[in-house]
Structure formats: structure tokens, C-alpha cells
CSV table of C-alpha atoms and ligand atoms in Angstrom, one decimal:
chain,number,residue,atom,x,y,z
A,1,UNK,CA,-25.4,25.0,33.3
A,2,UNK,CA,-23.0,25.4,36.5
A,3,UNK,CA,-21.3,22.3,37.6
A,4,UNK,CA,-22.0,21.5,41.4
A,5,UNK,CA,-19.0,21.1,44.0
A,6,UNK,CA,-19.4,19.3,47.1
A,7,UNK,CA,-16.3,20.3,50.0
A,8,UNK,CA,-16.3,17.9,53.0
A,9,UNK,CA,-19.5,17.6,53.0
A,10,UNK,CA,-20.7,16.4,56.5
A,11,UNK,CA,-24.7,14.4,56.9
A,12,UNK,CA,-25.4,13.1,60.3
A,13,UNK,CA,-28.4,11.5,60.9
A,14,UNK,CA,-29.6,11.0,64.6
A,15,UNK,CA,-31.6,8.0,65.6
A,16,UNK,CA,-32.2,7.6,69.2
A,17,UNK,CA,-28.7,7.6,71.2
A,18,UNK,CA,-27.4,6.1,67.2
A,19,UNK,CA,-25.4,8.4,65.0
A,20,UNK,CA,-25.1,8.0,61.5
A,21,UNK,CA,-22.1,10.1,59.7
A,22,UNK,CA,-24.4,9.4,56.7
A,23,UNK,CA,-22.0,11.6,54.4
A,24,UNK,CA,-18.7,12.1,56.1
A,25,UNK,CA,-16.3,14.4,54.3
A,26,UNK,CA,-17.9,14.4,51.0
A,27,UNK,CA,-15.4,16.1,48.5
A,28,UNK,CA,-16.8,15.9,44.6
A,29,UNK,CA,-17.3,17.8,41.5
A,30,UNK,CA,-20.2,16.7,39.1
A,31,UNK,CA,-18.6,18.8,36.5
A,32,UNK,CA,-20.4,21.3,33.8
A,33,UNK,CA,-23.1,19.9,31.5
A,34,UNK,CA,-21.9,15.7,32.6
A,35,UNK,CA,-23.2,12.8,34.4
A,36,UNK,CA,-21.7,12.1,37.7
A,37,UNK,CA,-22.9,8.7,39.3
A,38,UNK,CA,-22.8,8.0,42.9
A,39,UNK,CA,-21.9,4.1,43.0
A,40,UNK,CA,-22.5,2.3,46.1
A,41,UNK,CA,-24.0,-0.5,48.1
A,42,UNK,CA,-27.5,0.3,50.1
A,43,UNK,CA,-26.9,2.5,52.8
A,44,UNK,CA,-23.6,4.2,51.8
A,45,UNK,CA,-25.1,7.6,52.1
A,46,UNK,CA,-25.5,8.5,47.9
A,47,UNK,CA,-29.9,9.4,49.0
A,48,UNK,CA,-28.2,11.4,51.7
A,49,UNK,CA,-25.9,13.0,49.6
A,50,UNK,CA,-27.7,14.1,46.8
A,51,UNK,CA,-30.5,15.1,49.5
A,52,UNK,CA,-28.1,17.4,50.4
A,53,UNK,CA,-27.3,18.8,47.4
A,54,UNK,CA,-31.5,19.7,46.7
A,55,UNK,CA,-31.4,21.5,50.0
A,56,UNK,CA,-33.5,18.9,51.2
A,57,UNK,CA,-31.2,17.7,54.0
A,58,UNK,CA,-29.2,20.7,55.8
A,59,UNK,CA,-25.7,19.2,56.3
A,60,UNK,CA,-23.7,19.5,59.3
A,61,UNK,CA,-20.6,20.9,58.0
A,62,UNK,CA,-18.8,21.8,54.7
A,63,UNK,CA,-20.0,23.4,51.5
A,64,UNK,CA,-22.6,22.9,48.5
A,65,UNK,CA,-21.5,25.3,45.2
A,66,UNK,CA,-23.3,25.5,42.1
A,67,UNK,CA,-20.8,26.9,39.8
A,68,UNK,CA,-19.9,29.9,41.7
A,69,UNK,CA,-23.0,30.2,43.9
A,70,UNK,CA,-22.7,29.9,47.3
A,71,UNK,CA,-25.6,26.9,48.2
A,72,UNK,CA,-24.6,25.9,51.5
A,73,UNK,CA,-21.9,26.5,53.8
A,74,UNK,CA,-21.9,26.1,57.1
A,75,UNK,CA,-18.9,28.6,58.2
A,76,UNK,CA,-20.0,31.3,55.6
A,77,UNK,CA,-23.8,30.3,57.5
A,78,UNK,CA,-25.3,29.9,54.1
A,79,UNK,CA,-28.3,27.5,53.2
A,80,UNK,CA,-30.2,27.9,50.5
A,81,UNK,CA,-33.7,26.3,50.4
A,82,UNK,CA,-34.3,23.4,47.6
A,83,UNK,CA,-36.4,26.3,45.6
A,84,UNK,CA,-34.0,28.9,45.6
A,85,UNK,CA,-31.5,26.3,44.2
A,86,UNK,CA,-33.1,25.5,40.5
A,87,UNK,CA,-32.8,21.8,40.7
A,88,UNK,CA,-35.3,19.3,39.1
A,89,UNK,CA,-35.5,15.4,41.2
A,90,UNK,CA,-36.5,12.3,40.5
A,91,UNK,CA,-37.1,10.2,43.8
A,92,UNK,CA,-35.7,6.7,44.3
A,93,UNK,CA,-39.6,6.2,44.7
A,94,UNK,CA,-40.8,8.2,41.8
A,95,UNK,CA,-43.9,9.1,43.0
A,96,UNK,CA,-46.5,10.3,40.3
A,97,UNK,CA,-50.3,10.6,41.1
A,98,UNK,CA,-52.6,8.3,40.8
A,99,UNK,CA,-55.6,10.4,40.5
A,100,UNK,CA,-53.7,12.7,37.8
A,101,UNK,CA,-53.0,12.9,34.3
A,102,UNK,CA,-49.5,13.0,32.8
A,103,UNK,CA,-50.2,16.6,32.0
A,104,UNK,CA,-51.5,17.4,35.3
A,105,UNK,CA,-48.9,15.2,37.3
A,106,UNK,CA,-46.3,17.3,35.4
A,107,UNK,CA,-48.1,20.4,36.0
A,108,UNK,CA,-47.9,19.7,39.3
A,109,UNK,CA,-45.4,21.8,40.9
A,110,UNK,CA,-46.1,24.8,38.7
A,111,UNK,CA,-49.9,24.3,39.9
A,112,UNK,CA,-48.7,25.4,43.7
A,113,UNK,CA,-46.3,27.9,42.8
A,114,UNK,CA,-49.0,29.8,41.1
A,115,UNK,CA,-47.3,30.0,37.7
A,116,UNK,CA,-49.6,31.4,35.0
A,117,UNK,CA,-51.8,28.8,33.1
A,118,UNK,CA,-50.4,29.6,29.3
A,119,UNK,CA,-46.9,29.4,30.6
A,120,UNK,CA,-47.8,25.8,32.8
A,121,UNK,CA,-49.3,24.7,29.2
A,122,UNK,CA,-46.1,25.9,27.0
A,123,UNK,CA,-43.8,24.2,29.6
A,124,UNK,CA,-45.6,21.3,29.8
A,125,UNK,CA,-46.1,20.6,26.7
A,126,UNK,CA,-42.3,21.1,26.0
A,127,UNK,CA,-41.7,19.1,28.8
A,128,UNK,CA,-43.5,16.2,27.7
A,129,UNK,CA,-42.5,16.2,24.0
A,130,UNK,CA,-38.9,15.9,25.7
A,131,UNK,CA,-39.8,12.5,27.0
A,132,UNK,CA,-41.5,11.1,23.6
A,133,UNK,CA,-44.8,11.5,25.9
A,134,UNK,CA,-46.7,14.3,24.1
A,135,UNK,CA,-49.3,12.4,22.8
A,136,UNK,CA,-50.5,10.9,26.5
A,137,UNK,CA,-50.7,14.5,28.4
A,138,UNK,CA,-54.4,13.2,28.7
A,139,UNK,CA,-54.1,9.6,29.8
A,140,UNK,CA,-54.8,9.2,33.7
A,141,UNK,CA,-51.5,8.0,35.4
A,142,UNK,CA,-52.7,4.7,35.9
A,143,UNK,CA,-53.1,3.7,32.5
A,144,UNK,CA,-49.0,3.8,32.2
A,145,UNK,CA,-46.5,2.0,31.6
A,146,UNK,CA,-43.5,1.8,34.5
A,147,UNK,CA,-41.9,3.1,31.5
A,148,UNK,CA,-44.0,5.8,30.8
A,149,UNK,CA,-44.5,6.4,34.4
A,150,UNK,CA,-40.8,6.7,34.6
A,151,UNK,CA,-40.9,9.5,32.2
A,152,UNK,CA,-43.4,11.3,33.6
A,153,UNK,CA,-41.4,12.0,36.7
A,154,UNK,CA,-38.4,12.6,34.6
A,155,UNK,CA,-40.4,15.4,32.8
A,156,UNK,CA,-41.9,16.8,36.4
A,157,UNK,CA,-38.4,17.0,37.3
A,158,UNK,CA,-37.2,19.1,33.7
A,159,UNK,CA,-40.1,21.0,33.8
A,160,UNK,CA,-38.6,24.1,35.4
A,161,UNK,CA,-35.6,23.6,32.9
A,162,UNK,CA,-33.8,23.2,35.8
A,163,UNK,CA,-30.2,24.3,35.8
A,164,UNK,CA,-29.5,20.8,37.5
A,165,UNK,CA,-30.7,17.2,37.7
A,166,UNK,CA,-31.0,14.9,40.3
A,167,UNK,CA,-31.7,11.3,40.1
A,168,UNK,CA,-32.0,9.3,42.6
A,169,UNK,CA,-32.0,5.6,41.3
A,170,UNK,CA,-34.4,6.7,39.0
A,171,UNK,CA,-34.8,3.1,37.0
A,172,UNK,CA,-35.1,1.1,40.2
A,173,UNK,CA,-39.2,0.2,39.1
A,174,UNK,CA,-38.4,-0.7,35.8
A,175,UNK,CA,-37.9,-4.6,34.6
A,176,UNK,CA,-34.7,-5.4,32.7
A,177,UNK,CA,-35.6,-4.5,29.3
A,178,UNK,CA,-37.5,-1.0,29.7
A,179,UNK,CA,-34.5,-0.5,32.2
A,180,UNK,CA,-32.2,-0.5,29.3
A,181,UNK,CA,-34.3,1.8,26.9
A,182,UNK,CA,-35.1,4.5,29.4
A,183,UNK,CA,-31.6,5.0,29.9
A,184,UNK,CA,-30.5,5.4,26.3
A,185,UNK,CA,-32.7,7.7,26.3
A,186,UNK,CA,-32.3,9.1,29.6
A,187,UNK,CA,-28.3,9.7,28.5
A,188,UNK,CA,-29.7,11.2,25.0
A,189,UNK,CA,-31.4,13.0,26.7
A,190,UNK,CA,-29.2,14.8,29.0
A,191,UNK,CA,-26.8,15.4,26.2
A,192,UNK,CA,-28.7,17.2,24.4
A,193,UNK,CA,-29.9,19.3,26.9
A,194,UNK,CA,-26.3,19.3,28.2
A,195,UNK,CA,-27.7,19.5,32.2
A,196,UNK,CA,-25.2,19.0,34.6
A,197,UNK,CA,-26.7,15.8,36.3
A,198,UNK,CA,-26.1,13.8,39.5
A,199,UNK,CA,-26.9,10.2,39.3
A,200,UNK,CA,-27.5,7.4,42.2
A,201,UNK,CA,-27.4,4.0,41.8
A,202,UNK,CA,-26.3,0.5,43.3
A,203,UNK,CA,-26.1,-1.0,39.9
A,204,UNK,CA,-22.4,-1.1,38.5
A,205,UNK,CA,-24.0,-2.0,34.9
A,206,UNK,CA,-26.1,1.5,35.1
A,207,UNK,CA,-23.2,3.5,36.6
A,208,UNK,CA,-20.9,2.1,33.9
A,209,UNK,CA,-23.1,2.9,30.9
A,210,UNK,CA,-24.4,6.3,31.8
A,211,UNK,CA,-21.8,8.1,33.5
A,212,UNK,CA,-18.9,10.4,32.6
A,213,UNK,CA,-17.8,10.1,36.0
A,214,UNK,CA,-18.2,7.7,38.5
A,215,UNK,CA,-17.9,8.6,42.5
A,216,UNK,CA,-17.6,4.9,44.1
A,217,UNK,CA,-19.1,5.6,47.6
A,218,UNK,CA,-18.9,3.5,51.1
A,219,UNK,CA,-19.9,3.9,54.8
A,220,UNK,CA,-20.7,7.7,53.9
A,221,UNK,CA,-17.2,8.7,52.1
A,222,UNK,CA,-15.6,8.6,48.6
A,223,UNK,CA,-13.3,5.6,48.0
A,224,UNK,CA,-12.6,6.5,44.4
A,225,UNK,CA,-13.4,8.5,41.4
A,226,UNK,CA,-12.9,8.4,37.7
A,227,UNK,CA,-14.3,7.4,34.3
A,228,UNK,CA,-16.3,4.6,33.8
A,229,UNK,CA,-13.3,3.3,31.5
A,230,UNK,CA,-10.9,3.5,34.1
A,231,UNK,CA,-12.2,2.7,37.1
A,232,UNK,CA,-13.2,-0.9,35.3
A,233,UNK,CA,-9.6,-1.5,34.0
A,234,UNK,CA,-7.6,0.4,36.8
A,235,UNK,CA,-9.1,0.2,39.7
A,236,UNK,CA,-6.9,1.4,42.6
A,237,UNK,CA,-8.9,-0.6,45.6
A,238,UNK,CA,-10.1,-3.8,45.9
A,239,UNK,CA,-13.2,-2.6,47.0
A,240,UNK,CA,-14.1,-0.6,43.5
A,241,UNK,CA,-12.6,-3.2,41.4
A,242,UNK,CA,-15.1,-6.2,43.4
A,243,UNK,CA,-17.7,-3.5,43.1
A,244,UNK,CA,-17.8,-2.6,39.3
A,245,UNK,CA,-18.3,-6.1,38.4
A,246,UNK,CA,-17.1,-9.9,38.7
A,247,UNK,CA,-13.6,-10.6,39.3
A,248,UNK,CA,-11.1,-13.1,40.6
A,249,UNK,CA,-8.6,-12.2,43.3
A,250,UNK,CA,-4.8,-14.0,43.2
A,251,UNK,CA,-2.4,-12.9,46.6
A,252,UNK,CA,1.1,-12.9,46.0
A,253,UNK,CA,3.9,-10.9,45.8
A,254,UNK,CA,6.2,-9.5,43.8
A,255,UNK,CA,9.1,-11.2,42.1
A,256,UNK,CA,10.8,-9.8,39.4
A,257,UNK,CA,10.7,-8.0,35.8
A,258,UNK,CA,11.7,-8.4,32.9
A,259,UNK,CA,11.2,-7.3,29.5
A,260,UNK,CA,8.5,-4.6,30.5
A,261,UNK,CA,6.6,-7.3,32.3
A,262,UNK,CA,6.4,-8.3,36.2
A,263,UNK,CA,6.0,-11.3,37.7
A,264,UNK,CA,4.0,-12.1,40.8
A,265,UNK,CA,4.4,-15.3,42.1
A,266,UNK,CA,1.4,-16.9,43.6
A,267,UNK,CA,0.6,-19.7,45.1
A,268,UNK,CA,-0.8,-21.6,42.1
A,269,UNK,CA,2.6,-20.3,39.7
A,270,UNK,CA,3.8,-17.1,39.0
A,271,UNK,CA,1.6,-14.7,37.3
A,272,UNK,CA,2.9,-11.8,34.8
A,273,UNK,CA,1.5,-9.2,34.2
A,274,UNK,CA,2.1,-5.6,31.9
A,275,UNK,CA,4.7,-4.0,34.1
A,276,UNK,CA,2.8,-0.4,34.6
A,277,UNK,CA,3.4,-0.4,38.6
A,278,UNK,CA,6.8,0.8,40.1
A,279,UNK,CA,6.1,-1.8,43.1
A,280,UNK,CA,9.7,-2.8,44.4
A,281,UNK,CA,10.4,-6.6,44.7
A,282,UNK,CA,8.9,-8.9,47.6
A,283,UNK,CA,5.8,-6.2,47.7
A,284,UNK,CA,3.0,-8.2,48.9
A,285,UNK,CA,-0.1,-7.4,46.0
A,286,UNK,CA,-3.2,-9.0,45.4
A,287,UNK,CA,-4.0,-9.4,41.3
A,288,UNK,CA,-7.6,-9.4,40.0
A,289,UNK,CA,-8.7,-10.9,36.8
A,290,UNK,CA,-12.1,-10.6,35.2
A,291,UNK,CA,-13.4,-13.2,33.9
A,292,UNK,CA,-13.4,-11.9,30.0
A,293,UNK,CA,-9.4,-11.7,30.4
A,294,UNK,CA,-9.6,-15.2,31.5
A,295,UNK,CA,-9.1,-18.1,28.7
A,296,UNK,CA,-9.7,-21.6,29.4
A,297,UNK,CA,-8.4,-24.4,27.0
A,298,UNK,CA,-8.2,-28.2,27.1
A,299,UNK,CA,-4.5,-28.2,26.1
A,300,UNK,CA,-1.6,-25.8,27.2
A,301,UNK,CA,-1.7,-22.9,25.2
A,302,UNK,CA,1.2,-21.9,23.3
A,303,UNK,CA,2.8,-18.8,24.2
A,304,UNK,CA,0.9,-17.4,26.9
A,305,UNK,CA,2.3,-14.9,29.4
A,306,UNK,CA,0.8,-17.0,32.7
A,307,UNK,CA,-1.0,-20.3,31.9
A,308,UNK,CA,-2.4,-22.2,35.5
A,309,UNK,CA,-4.3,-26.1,35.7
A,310,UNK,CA,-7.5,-26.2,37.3
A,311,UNK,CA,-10.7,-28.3,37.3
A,312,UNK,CA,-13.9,-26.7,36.3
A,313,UNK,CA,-16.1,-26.3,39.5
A,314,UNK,CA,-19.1,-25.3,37.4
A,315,UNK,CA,-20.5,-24.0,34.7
A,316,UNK,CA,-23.5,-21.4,34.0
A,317,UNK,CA,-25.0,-21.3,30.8
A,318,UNK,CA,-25.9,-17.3,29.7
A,319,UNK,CA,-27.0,-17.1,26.5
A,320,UNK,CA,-24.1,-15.9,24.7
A,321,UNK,CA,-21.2,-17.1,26.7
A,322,UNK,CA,-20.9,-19.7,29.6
A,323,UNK,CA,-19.2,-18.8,33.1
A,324,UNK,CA,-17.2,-20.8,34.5
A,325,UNK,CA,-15.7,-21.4,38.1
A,326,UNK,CA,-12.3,-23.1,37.7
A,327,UNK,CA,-11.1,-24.3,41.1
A,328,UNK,CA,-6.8,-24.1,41.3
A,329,UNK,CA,-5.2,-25.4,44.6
A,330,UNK,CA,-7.9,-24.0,46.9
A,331,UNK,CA,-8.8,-20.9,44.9
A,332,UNK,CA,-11.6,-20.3,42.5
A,333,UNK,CA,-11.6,-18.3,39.1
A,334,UNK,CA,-14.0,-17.2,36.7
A,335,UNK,CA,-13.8,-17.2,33.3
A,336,UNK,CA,-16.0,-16.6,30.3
A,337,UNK,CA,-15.9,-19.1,27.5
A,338,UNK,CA,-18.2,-21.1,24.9
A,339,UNK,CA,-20.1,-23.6,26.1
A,340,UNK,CA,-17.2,-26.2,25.9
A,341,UNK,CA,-16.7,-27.6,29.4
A,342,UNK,CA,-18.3,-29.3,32.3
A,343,UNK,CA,-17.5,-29.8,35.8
A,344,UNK,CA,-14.6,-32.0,36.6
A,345,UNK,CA,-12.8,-31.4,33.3
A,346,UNK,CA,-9.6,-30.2,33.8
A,347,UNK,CA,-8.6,-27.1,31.3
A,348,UNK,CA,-5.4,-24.5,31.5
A,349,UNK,CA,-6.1,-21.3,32.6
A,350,UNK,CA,-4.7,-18.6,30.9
A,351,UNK,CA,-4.7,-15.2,31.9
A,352,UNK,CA,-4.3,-12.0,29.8
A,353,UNK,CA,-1.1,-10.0,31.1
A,354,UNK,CA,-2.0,-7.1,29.8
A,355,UNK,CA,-5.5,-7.0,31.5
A,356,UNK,CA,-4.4,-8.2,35.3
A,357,UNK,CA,-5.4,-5.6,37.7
A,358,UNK,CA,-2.3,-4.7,40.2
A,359,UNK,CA,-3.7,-3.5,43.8
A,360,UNK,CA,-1.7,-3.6,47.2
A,361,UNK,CA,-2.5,-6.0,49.2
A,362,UNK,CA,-3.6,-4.2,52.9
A,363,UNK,CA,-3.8,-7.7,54.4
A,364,UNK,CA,-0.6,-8.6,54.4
A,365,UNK,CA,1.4,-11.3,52.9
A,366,UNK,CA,-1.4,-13.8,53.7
A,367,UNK,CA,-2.2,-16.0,51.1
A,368,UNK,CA,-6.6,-15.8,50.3
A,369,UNK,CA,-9.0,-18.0,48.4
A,370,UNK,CA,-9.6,-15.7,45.3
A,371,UNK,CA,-13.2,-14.4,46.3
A,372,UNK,CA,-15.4,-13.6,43.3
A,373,UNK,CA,-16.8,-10.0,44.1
A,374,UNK,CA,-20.5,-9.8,44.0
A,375,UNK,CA,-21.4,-7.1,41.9
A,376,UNK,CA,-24.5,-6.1,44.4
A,377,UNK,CA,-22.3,-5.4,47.0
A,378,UNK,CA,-19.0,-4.9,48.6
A,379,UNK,CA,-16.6,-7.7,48.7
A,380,UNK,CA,-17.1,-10.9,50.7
A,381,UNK,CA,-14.8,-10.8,53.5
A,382,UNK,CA,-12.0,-13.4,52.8
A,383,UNK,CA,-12.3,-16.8,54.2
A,384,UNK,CA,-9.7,-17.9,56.5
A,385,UNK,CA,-6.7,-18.8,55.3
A,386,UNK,CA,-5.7,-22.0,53.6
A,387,UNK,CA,-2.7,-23.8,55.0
B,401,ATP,N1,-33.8,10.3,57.9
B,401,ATP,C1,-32.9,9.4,58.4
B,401,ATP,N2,-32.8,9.3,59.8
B,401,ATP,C2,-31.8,8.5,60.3
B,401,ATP,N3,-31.0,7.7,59.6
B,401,ATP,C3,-31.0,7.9,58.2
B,401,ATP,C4,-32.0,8.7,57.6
B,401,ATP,N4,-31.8,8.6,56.3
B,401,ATP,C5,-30.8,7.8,56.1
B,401,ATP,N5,-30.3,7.3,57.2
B,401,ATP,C6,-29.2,6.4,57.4
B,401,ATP,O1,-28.1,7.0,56.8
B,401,ATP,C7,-27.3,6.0,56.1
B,401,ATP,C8,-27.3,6.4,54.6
B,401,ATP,O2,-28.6,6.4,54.1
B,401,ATP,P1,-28.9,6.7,52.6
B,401,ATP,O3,-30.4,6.7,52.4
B,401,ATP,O4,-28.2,8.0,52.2
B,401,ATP,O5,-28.2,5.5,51.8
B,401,ATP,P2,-28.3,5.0,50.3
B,401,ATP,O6,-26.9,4.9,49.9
B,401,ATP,O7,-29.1,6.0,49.5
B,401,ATP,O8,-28.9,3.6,50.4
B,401,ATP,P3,-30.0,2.8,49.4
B,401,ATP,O9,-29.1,2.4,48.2
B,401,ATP,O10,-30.5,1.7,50.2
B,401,ATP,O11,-31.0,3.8,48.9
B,401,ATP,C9,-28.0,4.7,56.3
B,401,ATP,O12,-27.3,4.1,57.4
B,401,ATP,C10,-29.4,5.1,56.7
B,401,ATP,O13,-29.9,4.1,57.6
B,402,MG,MG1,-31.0,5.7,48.5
């Protein structure tokens, strides 16, 4: 299995007298025989991309290399059409037939090539069996699951044992719970076949559980790139750490360290944190917090590295844990916690040193209302500010 290279990968799409640099300087490896997600909110160019990479879309400048091979590049003038590139897709809209069977929706693109029908039956059978479907190759579509339906496109995409997989939010039909199962076995899937596999999605839950690497994409370009490990726990812009899931954002500045930790001083107290950034004194930063580093108690905790006072805004019950908005001087943080507050109490709000997230702050010295990132989408933009 090659791994796939994208260099400055340039998309524009024309609408009218519009112009949309729909990938703009694309640089990415999905390396050999791994998942590589393309994370970012709707319109950010990850269809576009990947189009791109199936020969789909012809770019408008850089270069497309699968392993060695040469797949497109516009100054070598090379473009190779999608079936000359050995790729299997699954469409954001996954598109099975309706007047098909599973074995015949999966025969499909064998059917028009005019592959042999003992070879379509071998390979479709294999196919099938590789999605747990084996025993429906005779059901009409219809008569599916989303689940199942789901598969079957999966299988019509591995039914060339392609040397490459494209997925193109794949699990976007699916409710919640068949959602999760199809991609367990989606991941056991590709690791045992061991197919180097591109993977689109708006959803930092799906990105986070499937991927090896995860490429966090906006207005057409690469802000970031890393495991799913590290890009949760060291982000390096506000915009992946908002975007990966819920967080609380503190401005301040630096002021000091000592004993291997730093202290940013905010507006509602100074803050330490684990001292892992060489950022010189008076360095304007912005701190993020999630909410599971966050500790609320009804008395002052002994001992804690940064404790705050705040009153509890609100409180969502979730099942297993309760999250809470804690408003401090202005600001508002989440936490996690046990159902053990309600709004109006006041509680102390500790924060876990070793977990704060250090980012510049590209604003300024300015002092913000901690926004809480929506997880759909990029961060709010930041009220004006207080004071
Ligand atoms: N065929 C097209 N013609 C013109 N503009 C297009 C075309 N396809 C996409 N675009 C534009 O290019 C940009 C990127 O679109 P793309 O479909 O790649 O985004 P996306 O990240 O896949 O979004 P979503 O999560 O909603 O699927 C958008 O602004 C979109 O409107
Ligand atoms: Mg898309």
C-alpha cells in the first residue's frame, strides 16, 4: 500500500464572477497503511480535497503522489484519471441503488468494466464477507439497514482491493449508536487490511477516535497536523484547540516561574500552569482549559496549583457527569463534575496545571470573555471587550 502525498495542492472552483481557492496550498502525507482525517468545519475544502486526490477534480496547481507514482502534477503536466489511480470511495452521500441487491450494488462497478462473471462472484463475495454482509448478497437494497447500507458502499468501494481508501464522511446517515459501531469496525477493518486511508469529517469525536493523523483544515488550507493525542492536549492554535472539542479560554499574560511552573496572571487571579513553554515574561497568552481538567468544590481546595470563585451559571445533566458553566468576573468556564450544584451556588474552581493549554495570544493584550468553543464549528468570534 503506497502512502499518498499531497504538495501545494491548489482547487479553484469558479462560480460566476466568484472564485473559490477551495484547496489553497494543500501540503499532507496520509502516510503508508494509516488513517489520515481531514477535520474541518462545512466548506473548508476536505470534499474538494480528497476529490482531488480520486482524480475526480483536476487541481490547478501542485502535485498528487501515491508512493512514488506520479498522479498529478501540473508542472510535470501529469493527470491521471480516477481509474488509472486504484482508489476505492465512499461518497459523503453514499449512494447505493435502490433497485439492486447488495450483491449486485457491489457488483456494480465491475458490471461496466466488463470484468469476468466468476471473478465479479469471487470478489464480491470476498468483499462482502469483509463487511459481516455475506449472508444478505441477496436482499434488495431497500430492505437495509443505514447500517447495512453503510457497508454496502464500504464494500463497493474495497471491492477492487484498492490500493487506497477514500471516505468522504462516510457515517454522516447513520444515528448515534450504529454511528459508533460502524466505525469500530470500520478502523478494524482498515487495520487489518492495512489500506492507506483518507478520512473526511466535521465531527471532532470521529476524527479523534479513528485517526492516526489528524489534518485540521480551514478556508481551504492546513492549520495543523498531528496525532489525535496531541492535537487534544497540545494544540498550537486556538482554532484546533476550540475545534477538537469544548474548552474555556483565560487571556493574560505572563508573569513569572518558578519551581518548573509559570504563572499567568489573569484577570480573575493568576493561573499556573506546567512550565513546558519558553515564553519570556509579560508575553500576552491566552490559556484554555477543558472542562474535564476543571474541578469545582464547595470549599477552597487544599493545595491546588490555581484555585478561582465563581457562581454556577448552569448546569446540564448528561448521564454520567453534569456540565457546568461557572461564571468568574465576566468570564464563563466549563467544568465537568457530579451532579452536585445548581445555579447561583458559588463553588472554587480549580484548575489542573498540568493540563492548561498555552497558546499565543494574536489579539493582543486584550482581555476576552473565555468563549466556550463549539465543537461543530470554528470558534465564536470574541465578544467585545469587558471594561
Ligand atoms: N463544484 C463546485 N463549484 C463551485 N464551488 C464549489 C464546488 N464544490 C465546492 N465548492 C465550494 O468550495 C468550497 C469547499 O467545498 P467542499 O465541498 O470541498 O467543502 P467541505 O469541507 O467538504 O464541506 P462539507 O463539510 O459541507 O461537505 C466551498 O466554499 C464550496 O461552496
Ligand atoms: Mg464535503
Amino acid at each position: 500500500m503506497p502512502s499518498v502525498r499531497m504538495t501545494s495542492l491548489v482547487k479553484i472552483h469558479r462560480v460566476g464572477r466568484q472564485v473559490v481557492r477551495a484547496a489553497d496550498g494543500v501540503s499532507l502525507e496520509a502516510p503508508q497503511g494509516q488513517i489520515l482525517t481531514l477535520l474541518g468545519p462545512s466548506g473548508c475544502g476536505k470534499s474538494t480535497t480528497l476529490r482531488c486526490v480520486a482524480g475526480l477534480e483536476r487541481p490547478d496547481d501542485g502535485e498528487i503522489l501515491f508512493g512514488d507514482r506520479v498522479v498529478f502534477s501540473r508542472a510535470r503536466r501529469v493527470f491521471v484519471p480516477p481509474e488509472g489511480r486504484n482508489v476505492g470511495m465512499v461518497f459523503q452521500s453514499y449512494a447505493i441503488w435502490p433497485h439492486l441487491t447488495v450483491f449486485e450494488n457491489v457488483a456494480y462497478p465491475m458490471d461496466v468494466r466488463g470484468v469476468p462473471r466468476r471473478r465479479i462472484q469471487e470478489r464480491v463475495a470476498a468483499a462482502l464477507d469483509l463487511v459481516g454482509l455475506g449472508a444478505l448478497a441477496d436482499r434488495p437494497a431497500p430492505y437495509l439497514s443505514g447500517g447495512q447500507q453503510q457497508r454496502v458502499a464500504l464494500a463497493r468501494a474495497l471491492v477492487y482491493e484498492p490500493e487506497v481508501l477514500l471516505l468522504d464522511e462516510p457515517l454522516s446517515n447513520l444515528d448515534a449508536k450504529v454511528r459508533e459501531q460502524v466505525r469500530e469496525d470500520l478502523r478494524g477493518l482498515q487495520r487489518r487490511l492495512g489500506i492507506t486511508t483518507i478520512y473526511v469529517t466535521h465531527d471532532q469525536l470521529e476524527a479523534l477516535s479513528l485517526s492516526d493523523v489528524i489534518a485540521v483544515m480551514q478556508a481551504g488550507r492546513i492549520v495543523e497536523v498531528g496525532t489525535p493525542q496531541a492535537l487534544y492536549a497540545r494544540p498550537t492554535t486556538r482554532f484546533t484547540a476550540a475545534f477538537l472539542g469544548e474548552i474555556s479560554f483565560l487571556s493574560g499574560a505572563v508573569a513569572g516561574r518558578e519551581g518548573g511552573m509559570l504563572t499567568i496572571m489573569t484577570p480573575s487571579g493568576p493561573l499556573r500552569c506546567r512550565d513546558a513553554h519558553a515564553v519570556p515574561d509579560g508575553t500576552p497568552v491566552v490559556a484554555g482549559a477543558r472542562p474535564e481538567h476543571v474541578t469545582l468544590t464547595p470549599d477552597r481546595p487544599a493545595g491546588a496549583a490555581s484555585v478561582f470563585e465563581g457562581t454556577v451559571a448552569s448546569a446540564l445533566y448528561e448521564g454520567g457527569r453534569v456540565k457546568y458553566r461557572v461564571g468568574m468576573d465576566g468570564l464563563t468556564v466549563l467544568a465537568y463534575g457530579a451532579p452536585r450544584f445548581a445555579p447561583g451556588d458559588r463553588v472554587h474552581v480549580a484548575v489542573d496545571p498540568d493540563q492548561v493549554i498555552v497558546l499565543p495570544d494574536l489579539a493582543g493584550p486584550a482581555t476576552r470573555p473565555m468563549a466556550p468553543g463549539s465543537p461543530a464549528g470554528p470558534p465564536p468570534p470574541a465578544p467585545p471587550t469587558p471594561g
